[in-house]
PDB file of C-alpha atoms in Angstrom:
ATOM      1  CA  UNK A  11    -144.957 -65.589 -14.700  1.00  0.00           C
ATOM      2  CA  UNK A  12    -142.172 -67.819 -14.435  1.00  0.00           C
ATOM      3  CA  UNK A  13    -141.891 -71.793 -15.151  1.00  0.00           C
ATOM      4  CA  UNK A  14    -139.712 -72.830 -12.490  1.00  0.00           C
ATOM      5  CA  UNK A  15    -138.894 -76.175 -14.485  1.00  0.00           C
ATOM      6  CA  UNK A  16    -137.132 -74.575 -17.577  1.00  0.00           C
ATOM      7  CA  UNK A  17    -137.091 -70.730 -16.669  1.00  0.00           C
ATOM      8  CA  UNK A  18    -139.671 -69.740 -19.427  1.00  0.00           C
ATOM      9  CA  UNK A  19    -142.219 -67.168 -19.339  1.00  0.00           C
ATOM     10  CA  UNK A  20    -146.066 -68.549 -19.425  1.00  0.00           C
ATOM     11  CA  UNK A  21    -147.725 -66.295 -21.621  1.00  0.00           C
ATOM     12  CA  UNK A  22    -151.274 -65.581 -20.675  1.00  0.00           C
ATOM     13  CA  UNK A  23    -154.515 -65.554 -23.073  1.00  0.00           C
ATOM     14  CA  UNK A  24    -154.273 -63.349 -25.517  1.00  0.00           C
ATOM     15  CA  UNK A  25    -156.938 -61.710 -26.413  1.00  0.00           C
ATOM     16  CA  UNK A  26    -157.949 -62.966 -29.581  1.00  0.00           C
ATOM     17  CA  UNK A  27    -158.325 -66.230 -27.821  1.00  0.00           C
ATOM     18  CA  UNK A  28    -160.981 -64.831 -25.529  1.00  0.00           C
ATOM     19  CA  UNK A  29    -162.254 -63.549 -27.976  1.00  0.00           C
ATOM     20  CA  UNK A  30    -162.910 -66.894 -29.429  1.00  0.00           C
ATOM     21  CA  UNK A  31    -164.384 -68.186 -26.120  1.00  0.00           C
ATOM     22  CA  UNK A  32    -166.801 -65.412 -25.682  1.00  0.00           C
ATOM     23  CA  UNK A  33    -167.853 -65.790 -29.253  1.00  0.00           C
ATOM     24  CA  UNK A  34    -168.199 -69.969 -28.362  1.00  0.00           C
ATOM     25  CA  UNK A  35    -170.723 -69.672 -25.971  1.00  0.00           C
ATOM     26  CA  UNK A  36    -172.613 -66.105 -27.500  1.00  0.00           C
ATOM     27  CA  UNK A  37    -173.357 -68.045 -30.592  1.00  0.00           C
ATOM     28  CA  UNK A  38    -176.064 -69.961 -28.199  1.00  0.00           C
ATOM     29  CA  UNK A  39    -177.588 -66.556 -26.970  1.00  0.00           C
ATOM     30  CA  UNK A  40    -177.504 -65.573 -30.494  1.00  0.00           C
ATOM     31  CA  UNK A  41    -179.011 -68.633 -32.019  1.00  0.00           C
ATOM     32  CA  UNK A  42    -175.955 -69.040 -34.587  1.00  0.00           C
ATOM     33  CA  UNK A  43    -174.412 -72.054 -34.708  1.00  0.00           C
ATOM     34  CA  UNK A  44    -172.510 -71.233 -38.000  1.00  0.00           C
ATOM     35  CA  UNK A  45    -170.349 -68.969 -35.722  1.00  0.00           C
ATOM     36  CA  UNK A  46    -168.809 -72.358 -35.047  1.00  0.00           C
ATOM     37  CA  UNK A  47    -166.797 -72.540 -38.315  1.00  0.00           C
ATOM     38  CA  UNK A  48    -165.361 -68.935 -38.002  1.00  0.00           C
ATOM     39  CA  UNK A  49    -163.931 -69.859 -34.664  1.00  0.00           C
ATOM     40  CA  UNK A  50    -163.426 -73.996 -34.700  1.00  0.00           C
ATOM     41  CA  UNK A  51    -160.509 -75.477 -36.404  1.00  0.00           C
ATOM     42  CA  UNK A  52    -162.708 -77.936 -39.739  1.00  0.00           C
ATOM     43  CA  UNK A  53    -161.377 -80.949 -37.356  1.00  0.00           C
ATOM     44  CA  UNK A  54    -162.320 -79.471 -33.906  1.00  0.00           C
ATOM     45  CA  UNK A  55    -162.750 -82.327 -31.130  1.00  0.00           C
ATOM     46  CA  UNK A  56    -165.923 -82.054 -28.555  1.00  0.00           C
ATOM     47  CA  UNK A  57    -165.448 -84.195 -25.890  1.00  0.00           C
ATOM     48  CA  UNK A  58    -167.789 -86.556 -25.110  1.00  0.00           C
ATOM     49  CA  UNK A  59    -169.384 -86.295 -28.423  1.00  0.00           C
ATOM     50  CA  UNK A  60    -173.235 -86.362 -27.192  1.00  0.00           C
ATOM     51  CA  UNK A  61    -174.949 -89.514 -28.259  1.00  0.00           C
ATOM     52  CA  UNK A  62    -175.227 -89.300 -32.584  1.00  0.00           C
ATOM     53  CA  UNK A  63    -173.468 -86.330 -32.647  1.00  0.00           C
ATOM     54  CA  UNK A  64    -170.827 -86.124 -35.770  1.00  0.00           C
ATOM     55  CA  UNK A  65    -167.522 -84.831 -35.254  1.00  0.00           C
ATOM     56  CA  UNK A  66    -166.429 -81.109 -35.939  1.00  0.00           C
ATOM     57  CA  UNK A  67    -168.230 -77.939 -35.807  1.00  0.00           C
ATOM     58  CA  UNK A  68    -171.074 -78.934 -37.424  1.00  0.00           C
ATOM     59  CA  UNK A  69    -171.737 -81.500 -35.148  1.00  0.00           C
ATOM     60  CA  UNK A  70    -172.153 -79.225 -32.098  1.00  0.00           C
ATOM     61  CA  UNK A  71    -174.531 -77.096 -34.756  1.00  0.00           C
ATOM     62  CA  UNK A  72    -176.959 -79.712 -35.102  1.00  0.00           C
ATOM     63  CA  UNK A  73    -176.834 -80.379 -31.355  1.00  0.00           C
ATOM     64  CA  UNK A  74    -177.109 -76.580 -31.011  1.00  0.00           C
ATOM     65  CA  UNK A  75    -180.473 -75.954 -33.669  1.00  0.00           C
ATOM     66  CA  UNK A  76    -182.236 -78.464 -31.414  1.00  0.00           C
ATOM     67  CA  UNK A  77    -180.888 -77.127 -28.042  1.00  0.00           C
ATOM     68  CA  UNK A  78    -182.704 -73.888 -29.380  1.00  0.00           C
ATOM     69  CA  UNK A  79    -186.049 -75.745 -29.927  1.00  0.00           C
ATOM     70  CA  UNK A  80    -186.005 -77.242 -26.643  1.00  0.00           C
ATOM     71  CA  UNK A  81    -184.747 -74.090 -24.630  1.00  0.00           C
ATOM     72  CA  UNK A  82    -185.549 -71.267 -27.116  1.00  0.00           C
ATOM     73  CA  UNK A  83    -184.439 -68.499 -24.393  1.00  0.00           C
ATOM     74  CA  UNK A  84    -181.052 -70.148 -23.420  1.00  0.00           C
ATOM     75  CA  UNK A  85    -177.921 -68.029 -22.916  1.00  0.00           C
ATOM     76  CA  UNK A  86    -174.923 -68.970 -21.453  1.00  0.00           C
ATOM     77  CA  UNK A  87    -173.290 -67.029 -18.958  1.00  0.00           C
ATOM     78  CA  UNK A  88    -169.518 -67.160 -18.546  1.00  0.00           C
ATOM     79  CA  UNK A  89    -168.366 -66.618 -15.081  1.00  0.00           C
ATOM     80  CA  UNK A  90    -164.781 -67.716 -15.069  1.00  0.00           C
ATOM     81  CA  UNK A  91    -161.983 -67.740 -17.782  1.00  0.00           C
ATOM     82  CA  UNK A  92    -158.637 -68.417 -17.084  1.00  0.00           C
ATOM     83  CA  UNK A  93    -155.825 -70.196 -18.213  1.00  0.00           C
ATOM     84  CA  UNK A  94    -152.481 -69.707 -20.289  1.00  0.00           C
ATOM     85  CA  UNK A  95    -151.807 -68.815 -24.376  1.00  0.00           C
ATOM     86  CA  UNK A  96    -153.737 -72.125 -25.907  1.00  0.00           C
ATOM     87  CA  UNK A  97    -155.080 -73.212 -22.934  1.00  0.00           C
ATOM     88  CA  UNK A  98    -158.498 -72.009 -21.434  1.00  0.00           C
ATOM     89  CA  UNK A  99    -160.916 -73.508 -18.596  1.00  0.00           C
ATOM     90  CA  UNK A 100    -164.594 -71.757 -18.179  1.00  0.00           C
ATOM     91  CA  UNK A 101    -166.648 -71.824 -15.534  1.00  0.00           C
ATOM     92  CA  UNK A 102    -170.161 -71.027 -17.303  1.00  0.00           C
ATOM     93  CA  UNK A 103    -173.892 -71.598 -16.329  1.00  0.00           C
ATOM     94  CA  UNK A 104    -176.566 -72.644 -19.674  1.00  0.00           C
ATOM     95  CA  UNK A 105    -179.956 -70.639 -18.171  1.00  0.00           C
ATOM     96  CA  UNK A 106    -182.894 -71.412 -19.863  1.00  0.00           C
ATOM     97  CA  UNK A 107    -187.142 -71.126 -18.714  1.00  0.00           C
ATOM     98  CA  UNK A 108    -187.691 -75.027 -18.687  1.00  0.00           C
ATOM     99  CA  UNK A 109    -190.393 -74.716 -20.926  1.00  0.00           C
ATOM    100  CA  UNK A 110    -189.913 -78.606 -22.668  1.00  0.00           C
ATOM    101  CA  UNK A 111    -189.027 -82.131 -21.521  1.00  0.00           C
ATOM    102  CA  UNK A 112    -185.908 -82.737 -21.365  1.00  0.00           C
ATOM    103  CA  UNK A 113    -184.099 -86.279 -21.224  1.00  0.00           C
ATOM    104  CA  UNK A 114    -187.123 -87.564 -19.963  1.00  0.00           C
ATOM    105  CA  UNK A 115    -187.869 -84.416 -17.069  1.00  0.00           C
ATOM    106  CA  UNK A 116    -191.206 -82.635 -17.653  1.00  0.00           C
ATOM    107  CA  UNK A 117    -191.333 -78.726 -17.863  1.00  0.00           C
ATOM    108  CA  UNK A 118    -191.898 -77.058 -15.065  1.00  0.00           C
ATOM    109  CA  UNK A 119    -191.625 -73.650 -16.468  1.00  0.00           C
ATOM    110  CA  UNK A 120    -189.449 -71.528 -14.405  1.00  0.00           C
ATOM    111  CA  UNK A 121    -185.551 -70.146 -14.624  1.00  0.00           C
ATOM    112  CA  UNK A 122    -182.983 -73.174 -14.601  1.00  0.00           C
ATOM    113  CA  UNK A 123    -179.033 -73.064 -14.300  1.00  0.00           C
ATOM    114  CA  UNK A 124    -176.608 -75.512 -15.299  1.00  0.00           C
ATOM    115  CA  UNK A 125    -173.399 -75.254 -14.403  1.00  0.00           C
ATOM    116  CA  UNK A 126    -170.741 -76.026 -17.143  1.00  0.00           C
ATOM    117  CA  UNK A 127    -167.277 -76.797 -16.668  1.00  0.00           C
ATOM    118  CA  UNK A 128    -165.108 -76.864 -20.005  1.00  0.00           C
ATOM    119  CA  UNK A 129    -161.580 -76.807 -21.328  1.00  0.00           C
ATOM    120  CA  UNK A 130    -160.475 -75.670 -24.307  1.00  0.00           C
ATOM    121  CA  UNK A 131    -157.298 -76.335 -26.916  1.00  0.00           C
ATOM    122  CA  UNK A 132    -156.325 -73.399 -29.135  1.00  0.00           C
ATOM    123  CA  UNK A 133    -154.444 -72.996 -31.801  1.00  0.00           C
ATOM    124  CA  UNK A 134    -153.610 -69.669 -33.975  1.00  0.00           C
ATOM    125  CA  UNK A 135    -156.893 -68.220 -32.022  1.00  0.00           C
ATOM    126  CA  UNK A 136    -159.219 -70.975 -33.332  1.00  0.00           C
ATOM    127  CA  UNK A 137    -160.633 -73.975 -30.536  1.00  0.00           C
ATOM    128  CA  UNK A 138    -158.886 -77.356 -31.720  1.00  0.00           C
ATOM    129  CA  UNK A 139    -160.223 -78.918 -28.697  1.00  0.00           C
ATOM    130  CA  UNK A 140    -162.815 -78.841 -26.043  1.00  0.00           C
ATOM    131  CA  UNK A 141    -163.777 -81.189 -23.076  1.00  0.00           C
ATOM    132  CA  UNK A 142    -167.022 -80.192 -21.182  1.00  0.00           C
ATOM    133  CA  UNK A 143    -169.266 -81.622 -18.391  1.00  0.00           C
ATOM    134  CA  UNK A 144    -172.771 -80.321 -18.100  1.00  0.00           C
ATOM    135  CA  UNK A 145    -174.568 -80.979 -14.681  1.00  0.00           C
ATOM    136  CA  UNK A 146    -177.548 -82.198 -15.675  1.00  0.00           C
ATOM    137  CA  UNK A 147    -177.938 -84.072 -12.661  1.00  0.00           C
ATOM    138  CA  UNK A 148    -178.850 -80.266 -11.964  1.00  0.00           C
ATOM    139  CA  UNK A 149    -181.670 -79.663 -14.053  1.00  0.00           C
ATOM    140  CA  UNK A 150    -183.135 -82.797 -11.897  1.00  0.00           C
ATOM    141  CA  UNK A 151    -182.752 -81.653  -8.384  1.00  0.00           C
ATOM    142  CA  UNK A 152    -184.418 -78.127  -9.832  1.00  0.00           C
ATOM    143  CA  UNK A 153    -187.059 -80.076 -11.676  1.00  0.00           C
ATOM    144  CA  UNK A 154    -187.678 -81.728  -8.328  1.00  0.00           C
ATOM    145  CA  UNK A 155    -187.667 -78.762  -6.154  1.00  0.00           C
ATOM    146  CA  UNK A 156    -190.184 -77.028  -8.551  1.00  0.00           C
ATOM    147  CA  UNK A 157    -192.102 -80.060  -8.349  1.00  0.00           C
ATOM    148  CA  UNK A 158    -192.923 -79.559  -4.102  1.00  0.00           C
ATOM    149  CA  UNK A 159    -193.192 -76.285  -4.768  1.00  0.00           C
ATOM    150  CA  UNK A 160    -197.074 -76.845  -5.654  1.00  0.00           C
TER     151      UNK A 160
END
């Protein structure tokens, strides 16, 4: 593919970057956060840090070994990658049985999907950077749907 500005070739993902996506979100399915510091950069940025999370991998792990309490069947399903060597944007769902409260919505016990929409910063096939939104406005309107289902 061409860059019409300068004439240089955009090189696409390679595949050790993928790689390093797919291995991003299986560490949830596989309950192993410590995959985090094979495939983060030591000074990887999440962005927005969730409230008390530290920076760096092992921030996201202690947000992840409590995500697995909470939603001990969750698995993240990627439906979309794309991008350009460095540069990656997913299109993933987290799926989990709402089996606990969450910020403040009671279980209802049945098959949720939040959709996830992140970016990620590579460098030398490690993330350096990722920016994420998580509809949990989502888990809500499917809490509240469950709820006039009775």
């Amino acid at each position: 593919m061409e860059n019409e500005a300068n004439g240089s070739t955009v090189k696409a993902l390679t595949q050790q970057e993928i790689e390093t996506i797919s291995k991003f979100y299986g560490a949830f399915k596989m309950k192993q956060p410590e995959i985090l510091d094979e495939i983060c950069m030591p000074d990887w940025k999440d962005i927005p840090l969730a409230p008390g999370q530290e920076d760096g991998p092992k921030g996201l792990q202690e947000i992840m070994k409590y995500i697995f309490i909470v939603c001990p069947d969750i698995e993240i399903v990627i439906h979309d990658i794309f991008g350009t060597h460095e540069r990656a944007a997913v299109r993933a769902s987290m799926e989990f049985t709402h089996v606990n409260e969450i910020m403040g919505i009671p279980p209802t016990h049945k098959k949720v999907s939040i959709a996830l929409h992140e970016f990620h910063y590579l460098k030398d096939g490690k993330l350096t950077h990722t920016w994420h939104l998580e509809d949990w406005f989502g888990l809500l309107m499917q809490s509240r749907a469950s709820a006039t289902d009775h």
